Short mmCIF file of C-alpha atoms in Angstrom, two decimals:
data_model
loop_
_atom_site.label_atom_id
_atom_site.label_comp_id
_atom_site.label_asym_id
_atom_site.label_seq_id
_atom_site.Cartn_x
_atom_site.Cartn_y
_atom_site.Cartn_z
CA UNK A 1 -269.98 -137.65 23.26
CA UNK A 2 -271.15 -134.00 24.71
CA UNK A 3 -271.22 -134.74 28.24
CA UNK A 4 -268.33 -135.77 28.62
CA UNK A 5 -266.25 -133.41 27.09
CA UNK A 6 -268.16 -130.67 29.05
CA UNK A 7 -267.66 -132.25 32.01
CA UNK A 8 -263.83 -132.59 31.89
CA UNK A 9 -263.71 -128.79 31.18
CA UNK A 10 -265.97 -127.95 34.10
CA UNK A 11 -263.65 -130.62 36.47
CA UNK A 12 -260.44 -128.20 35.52
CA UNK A 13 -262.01 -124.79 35.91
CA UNK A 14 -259.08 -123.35 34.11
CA UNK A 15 -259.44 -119.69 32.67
CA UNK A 16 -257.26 -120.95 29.85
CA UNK A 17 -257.50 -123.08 27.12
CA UNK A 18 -256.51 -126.39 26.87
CA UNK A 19 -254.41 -126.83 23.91
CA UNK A 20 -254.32 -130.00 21.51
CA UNK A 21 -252.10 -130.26 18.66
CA UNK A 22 -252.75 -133.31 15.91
CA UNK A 23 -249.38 -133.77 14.49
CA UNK A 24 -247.61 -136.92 12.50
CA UNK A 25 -244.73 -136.14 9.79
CA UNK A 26 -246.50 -138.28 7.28
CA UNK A 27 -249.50 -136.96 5.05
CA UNK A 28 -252.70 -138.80 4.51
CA UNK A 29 -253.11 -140.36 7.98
CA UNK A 30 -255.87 -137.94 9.13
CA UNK A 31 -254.83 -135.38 10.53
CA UNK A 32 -256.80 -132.65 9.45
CA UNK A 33 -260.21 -134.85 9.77
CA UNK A 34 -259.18 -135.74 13.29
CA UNK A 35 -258.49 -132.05 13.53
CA UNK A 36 -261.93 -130.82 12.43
CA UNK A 37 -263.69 -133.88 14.63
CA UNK A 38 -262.50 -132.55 17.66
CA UNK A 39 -263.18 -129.13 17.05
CA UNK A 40 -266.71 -129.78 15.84
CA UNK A 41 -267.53 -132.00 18.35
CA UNK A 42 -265.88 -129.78 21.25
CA UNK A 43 -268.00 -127.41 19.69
CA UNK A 44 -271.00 -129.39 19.98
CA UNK A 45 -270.73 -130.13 22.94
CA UNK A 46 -270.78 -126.40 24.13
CA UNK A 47 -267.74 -125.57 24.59
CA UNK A 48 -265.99 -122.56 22.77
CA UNK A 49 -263.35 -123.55 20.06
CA UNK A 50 -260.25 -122.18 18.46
CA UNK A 51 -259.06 -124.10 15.46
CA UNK A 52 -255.46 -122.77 14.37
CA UNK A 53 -253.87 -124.17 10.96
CA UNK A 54 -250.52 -124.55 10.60
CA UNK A 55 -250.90 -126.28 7.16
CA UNK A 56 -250.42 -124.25 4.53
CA UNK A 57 -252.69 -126.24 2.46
CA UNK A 58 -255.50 -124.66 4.23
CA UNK A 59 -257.47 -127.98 4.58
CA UNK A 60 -258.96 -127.30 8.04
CA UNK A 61 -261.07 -124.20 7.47
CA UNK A 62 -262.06 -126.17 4.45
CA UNK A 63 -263.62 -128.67 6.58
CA UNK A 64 -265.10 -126.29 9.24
CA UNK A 65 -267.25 -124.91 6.40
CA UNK A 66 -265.05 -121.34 6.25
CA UNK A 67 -266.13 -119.86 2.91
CA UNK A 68 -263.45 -118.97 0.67
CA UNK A 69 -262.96 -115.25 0.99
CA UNK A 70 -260.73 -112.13 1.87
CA UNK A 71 -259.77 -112.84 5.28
CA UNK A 72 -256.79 -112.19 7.44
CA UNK A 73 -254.38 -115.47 8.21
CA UNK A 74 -252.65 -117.35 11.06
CA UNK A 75 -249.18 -115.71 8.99
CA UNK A 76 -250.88 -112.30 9.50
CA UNK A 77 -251.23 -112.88 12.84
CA UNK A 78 -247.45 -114.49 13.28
CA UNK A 79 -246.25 -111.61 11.80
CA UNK A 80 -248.36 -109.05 13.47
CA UNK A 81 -249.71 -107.66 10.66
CA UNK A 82 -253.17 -108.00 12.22
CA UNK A 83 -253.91 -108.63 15.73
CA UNK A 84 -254.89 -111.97 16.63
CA UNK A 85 -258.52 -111.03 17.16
CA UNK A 86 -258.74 -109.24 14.18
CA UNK A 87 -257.39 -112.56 12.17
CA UNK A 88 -259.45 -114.97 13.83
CA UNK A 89 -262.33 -115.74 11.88
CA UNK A 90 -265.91 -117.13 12.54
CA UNK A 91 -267.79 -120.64 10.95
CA UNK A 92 -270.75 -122.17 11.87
CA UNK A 93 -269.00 -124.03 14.33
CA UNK A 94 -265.65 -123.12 15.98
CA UNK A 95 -263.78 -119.72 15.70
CA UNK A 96 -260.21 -120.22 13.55
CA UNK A 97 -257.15 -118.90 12.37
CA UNK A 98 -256.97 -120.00 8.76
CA UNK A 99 -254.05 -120.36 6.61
CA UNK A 100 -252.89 -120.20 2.35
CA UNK A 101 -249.89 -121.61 1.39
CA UNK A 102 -247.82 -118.45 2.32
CA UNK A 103 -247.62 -119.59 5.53
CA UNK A 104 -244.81 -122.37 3.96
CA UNK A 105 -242.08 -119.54 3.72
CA UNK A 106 -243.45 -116.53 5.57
CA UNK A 107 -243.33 -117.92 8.92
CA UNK A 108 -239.64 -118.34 8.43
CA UNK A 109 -239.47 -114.04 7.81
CA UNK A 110 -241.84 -114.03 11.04
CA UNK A 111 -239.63 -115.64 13.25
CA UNK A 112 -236.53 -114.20 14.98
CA UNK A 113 -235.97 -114.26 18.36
CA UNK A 114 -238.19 -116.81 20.63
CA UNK A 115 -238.61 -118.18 16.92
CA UNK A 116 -240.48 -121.43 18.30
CA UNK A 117 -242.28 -119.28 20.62
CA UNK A 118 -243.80 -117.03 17.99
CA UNK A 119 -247.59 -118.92 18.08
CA UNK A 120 -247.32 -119.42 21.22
CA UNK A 121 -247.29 -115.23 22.52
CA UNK A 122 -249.82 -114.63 19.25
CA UNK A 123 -252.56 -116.89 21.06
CA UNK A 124 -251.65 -115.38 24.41
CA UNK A 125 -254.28 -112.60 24.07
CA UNK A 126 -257.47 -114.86 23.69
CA UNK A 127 -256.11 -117.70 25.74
CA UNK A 128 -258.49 -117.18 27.74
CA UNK A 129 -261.59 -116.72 25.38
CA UNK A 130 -261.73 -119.91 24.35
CA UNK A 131 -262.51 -123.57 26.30
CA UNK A 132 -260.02 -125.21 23.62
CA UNK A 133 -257.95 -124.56 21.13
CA UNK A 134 -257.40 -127.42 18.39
CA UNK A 135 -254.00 -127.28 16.23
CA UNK A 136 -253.66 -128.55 12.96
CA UNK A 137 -250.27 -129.01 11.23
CA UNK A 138 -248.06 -129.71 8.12
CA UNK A 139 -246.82 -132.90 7.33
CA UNK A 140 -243.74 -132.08 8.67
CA UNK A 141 -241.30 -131.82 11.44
CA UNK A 142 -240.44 -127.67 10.57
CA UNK A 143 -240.62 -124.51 12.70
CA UNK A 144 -244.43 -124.63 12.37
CA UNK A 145 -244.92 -128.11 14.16
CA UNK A 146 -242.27 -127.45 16.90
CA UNK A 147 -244.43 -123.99 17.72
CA UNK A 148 -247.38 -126.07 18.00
CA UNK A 149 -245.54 -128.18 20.14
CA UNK A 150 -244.37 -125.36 22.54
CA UNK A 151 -247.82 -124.22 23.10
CA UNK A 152 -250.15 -127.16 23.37
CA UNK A 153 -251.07 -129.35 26.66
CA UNK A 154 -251.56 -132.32 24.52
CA UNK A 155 -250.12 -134.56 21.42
CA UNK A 156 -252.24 -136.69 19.51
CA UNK A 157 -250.43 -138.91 16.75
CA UNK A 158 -252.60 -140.04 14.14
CA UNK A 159 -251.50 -142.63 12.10
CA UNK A 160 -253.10 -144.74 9.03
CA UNK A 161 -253.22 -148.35 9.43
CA UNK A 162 -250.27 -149.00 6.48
CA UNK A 163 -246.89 -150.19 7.10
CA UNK A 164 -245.27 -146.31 5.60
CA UNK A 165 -247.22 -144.73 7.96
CA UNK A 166 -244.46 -146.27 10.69
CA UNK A 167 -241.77 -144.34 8.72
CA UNK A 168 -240.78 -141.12 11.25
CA UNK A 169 -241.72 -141.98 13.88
CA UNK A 170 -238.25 -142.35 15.39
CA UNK A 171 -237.57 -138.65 14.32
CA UNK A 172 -240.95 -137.66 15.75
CA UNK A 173 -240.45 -139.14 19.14
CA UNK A 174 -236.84 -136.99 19.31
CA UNK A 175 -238.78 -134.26 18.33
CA UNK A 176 -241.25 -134.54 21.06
CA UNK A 177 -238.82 -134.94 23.62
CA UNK A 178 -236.23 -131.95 22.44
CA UNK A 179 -239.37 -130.19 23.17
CA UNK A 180 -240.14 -131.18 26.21
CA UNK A 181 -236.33 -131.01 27.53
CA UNK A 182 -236.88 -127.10 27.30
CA UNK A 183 -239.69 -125.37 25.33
CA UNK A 184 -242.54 -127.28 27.42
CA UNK A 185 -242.26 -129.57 29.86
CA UNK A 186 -245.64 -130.05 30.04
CA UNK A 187 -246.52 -131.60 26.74
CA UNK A 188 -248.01 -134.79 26.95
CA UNK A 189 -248.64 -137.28 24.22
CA UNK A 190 -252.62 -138.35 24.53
CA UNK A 191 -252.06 -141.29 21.85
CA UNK A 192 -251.75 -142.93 18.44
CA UNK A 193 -255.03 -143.18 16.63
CA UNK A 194 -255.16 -145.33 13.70
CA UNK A 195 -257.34 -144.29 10.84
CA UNK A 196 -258.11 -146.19 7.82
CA UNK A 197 -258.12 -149.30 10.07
CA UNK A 198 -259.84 -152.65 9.28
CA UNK A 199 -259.66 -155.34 12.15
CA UNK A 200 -260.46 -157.94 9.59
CA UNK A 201 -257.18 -157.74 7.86
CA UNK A 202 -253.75 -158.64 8.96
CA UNK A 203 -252.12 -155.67 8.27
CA UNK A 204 -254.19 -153.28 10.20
CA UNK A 205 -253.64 -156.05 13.14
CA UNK A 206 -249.51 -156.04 12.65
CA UNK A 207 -249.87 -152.29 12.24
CA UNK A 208 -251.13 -152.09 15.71
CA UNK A 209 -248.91 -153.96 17.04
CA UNK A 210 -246.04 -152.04 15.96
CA UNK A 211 -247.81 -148.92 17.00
CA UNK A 212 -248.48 -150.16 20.36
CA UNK A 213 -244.73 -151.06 20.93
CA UNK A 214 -243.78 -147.09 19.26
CA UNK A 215 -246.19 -145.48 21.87
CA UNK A 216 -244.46 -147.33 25.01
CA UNK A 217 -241.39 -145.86 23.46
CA UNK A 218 -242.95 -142.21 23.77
CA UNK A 219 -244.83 -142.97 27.04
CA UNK A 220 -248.10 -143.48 25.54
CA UNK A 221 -250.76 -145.58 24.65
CA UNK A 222 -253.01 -146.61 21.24
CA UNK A 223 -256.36 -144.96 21.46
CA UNK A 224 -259.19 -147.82 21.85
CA UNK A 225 -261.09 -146.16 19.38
CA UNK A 226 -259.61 -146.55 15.88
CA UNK A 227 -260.98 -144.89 12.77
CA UNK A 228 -262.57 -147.50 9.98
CA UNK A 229 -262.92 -146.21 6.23
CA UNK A 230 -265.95 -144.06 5.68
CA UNK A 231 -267.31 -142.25 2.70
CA UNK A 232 -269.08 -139.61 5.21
CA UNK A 233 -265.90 -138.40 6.26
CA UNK A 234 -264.89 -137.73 2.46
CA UNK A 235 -267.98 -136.10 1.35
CA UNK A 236 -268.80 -134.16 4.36
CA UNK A 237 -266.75 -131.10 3.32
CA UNK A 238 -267.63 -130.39 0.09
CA UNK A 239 -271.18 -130.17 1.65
CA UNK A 240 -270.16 -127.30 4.38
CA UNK A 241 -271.19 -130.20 7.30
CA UNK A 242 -269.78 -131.24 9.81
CA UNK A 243 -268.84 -135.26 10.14
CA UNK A 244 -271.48 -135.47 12.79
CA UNK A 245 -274.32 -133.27 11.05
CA UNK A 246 -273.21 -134.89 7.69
CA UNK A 247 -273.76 -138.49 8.72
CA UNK A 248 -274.01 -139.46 12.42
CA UNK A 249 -274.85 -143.08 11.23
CA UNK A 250 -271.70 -143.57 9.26
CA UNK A 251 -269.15 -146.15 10.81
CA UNK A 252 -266.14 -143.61 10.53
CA UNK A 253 -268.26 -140.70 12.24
CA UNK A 254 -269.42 -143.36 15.22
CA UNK A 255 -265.51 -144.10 15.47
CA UNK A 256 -264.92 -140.62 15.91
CA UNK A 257 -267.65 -139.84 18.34
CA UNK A 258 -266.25 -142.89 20.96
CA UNK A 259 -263.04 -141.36 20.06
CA UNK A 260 -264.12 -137.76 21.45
CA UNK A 261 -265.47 -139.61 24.70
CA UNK A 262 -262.08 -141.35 25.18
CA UNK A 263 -260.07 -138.20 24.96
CA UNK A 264 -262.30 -136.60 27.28
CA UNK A 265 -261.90 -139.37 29.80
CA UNK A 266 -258.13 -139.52 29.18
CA UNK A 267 -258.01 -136.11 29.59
CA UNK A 268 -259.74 -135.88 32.84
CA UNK A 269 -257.83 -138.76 33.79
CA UNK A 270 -254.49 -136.55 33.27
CA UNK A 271 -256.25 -133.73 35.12
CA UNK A 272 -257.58 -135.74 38.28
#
């Protein structure tokens, strides 16, 4: 998993950060663990990591083991109430810019002009501090999402293996490609991982074929690797672990770990 995730950063020897956003409309399809998988295992791999959350649940610094604590936010930041440095705090395995639910209204008083620009020139000044910079966000198509959007290199759609998982994806793709029309031209959409996914069962099997007809539609592809049920990536959390320190032998954590090698070769792929 490492190697090759060091190696694609070494291949682009870029002075900034490569930017993925994990974004789908729908809640409970991943997106934070996918979130804190890649920036864990980025981070294990050697390479310096930026997690930004642009859920104002908060989940993802929950899951990087932040402790809970009087600390400056990703809306402090936003609103330039702290510089970005100053907001950007440290966990045992990635740097990030945490969030509280604030962030659900208060980006809104943040934003005037360039208002879907607004994340994008507050991560300018450490853009090139960091190898990668991994962006969780809300479970909804809003001002947030479309400023990850307008900053990040790559899109990855997770998406549970469930027939209402499907639902928005229509409105995502136009979202994706009102953003590319003029905010960034350069966003690219890595793939659909499925999570929750059971090859033994015909619904995870009609699933994917529905999501591998929705990612031709969006110029895409399914991920190989898809994400089974595991307890490991429940528990991990409330135990301040990582997935991969937590249980490396669990089935879900070994999904994610060939999942980390495949965007690193997909990645490279892009770059090449």
């Amino acid at each position: 998993m490492s190697r090759g995730l060091g190696d694609v950063y070494k291949r682009q020897g870029n002075t900034l950060a490569t930017i993925i956003t994990v974004s789908n409309q729908k809640g409970g399809v991943g997106k934070t663990t996918t979130s804190a998988a890649l920036a864990t295992g980025l981070c294990l791999a050697g390479r310096k990591v930026l997690g930004v959350d642009l859920d104002p649940q908060g989940n993802l610094g929950f899951c990087l083991g932040l402790e809970a604590a009087n600390h400056h936010t990703v809306l402090d930041a936003l609103k330039g109430l702290a510089p970005v440095r100053e907001a950007i705090c440290q966990t045992d395995y990635c740097d990030i810019l945490a969030s509280d639910i604030t962030l659900s209204s208060g980006v809104e008083q943040a934003a005037a002009e360039h208002r879907e620009c607004i994340l994008k020139n507050t991560l300018a000044p450490v853009m090139e501090e960091y190898d990668y910079v991994i962006i969780d966000t809300p479970p909804a198509l809003n001002l947030l999402t479309v400023n990850a959007y307008t900053v990040s290199d790559y899109l990855i759609i997770p998406m549970a293996s469930d027939i209402l998982s499907l639902v928005g994806l229509a409105q995502l793709k136009e979202t994706i490609e009102s953003v590319r029309g003029g905010l960034n031209p350069r966003l690219h959409v890595l793939g659909i991982l499925l999570t929750r996914y059971n090859k033994r069962t015909l619904l995870s099997r009609e699933v994917l074929d529905v999501a591998r007809q929705l990612a031709q539609q969006i110029n895409t592809v399914v991920f190989e690797s898809k994400i089974r049920n595991g307890v490991a990536i429940a528990e991990a959390p409330a135990h301040g672990e990582s997935i991969f320190d937590y249980n490396p032998r669990s089935a879900a954590v070994k999904d994610y770990m060939a999942f980390i090698d495949e965007i690193a070769e997909t990645i490279h792929l892009k770059e090449a």
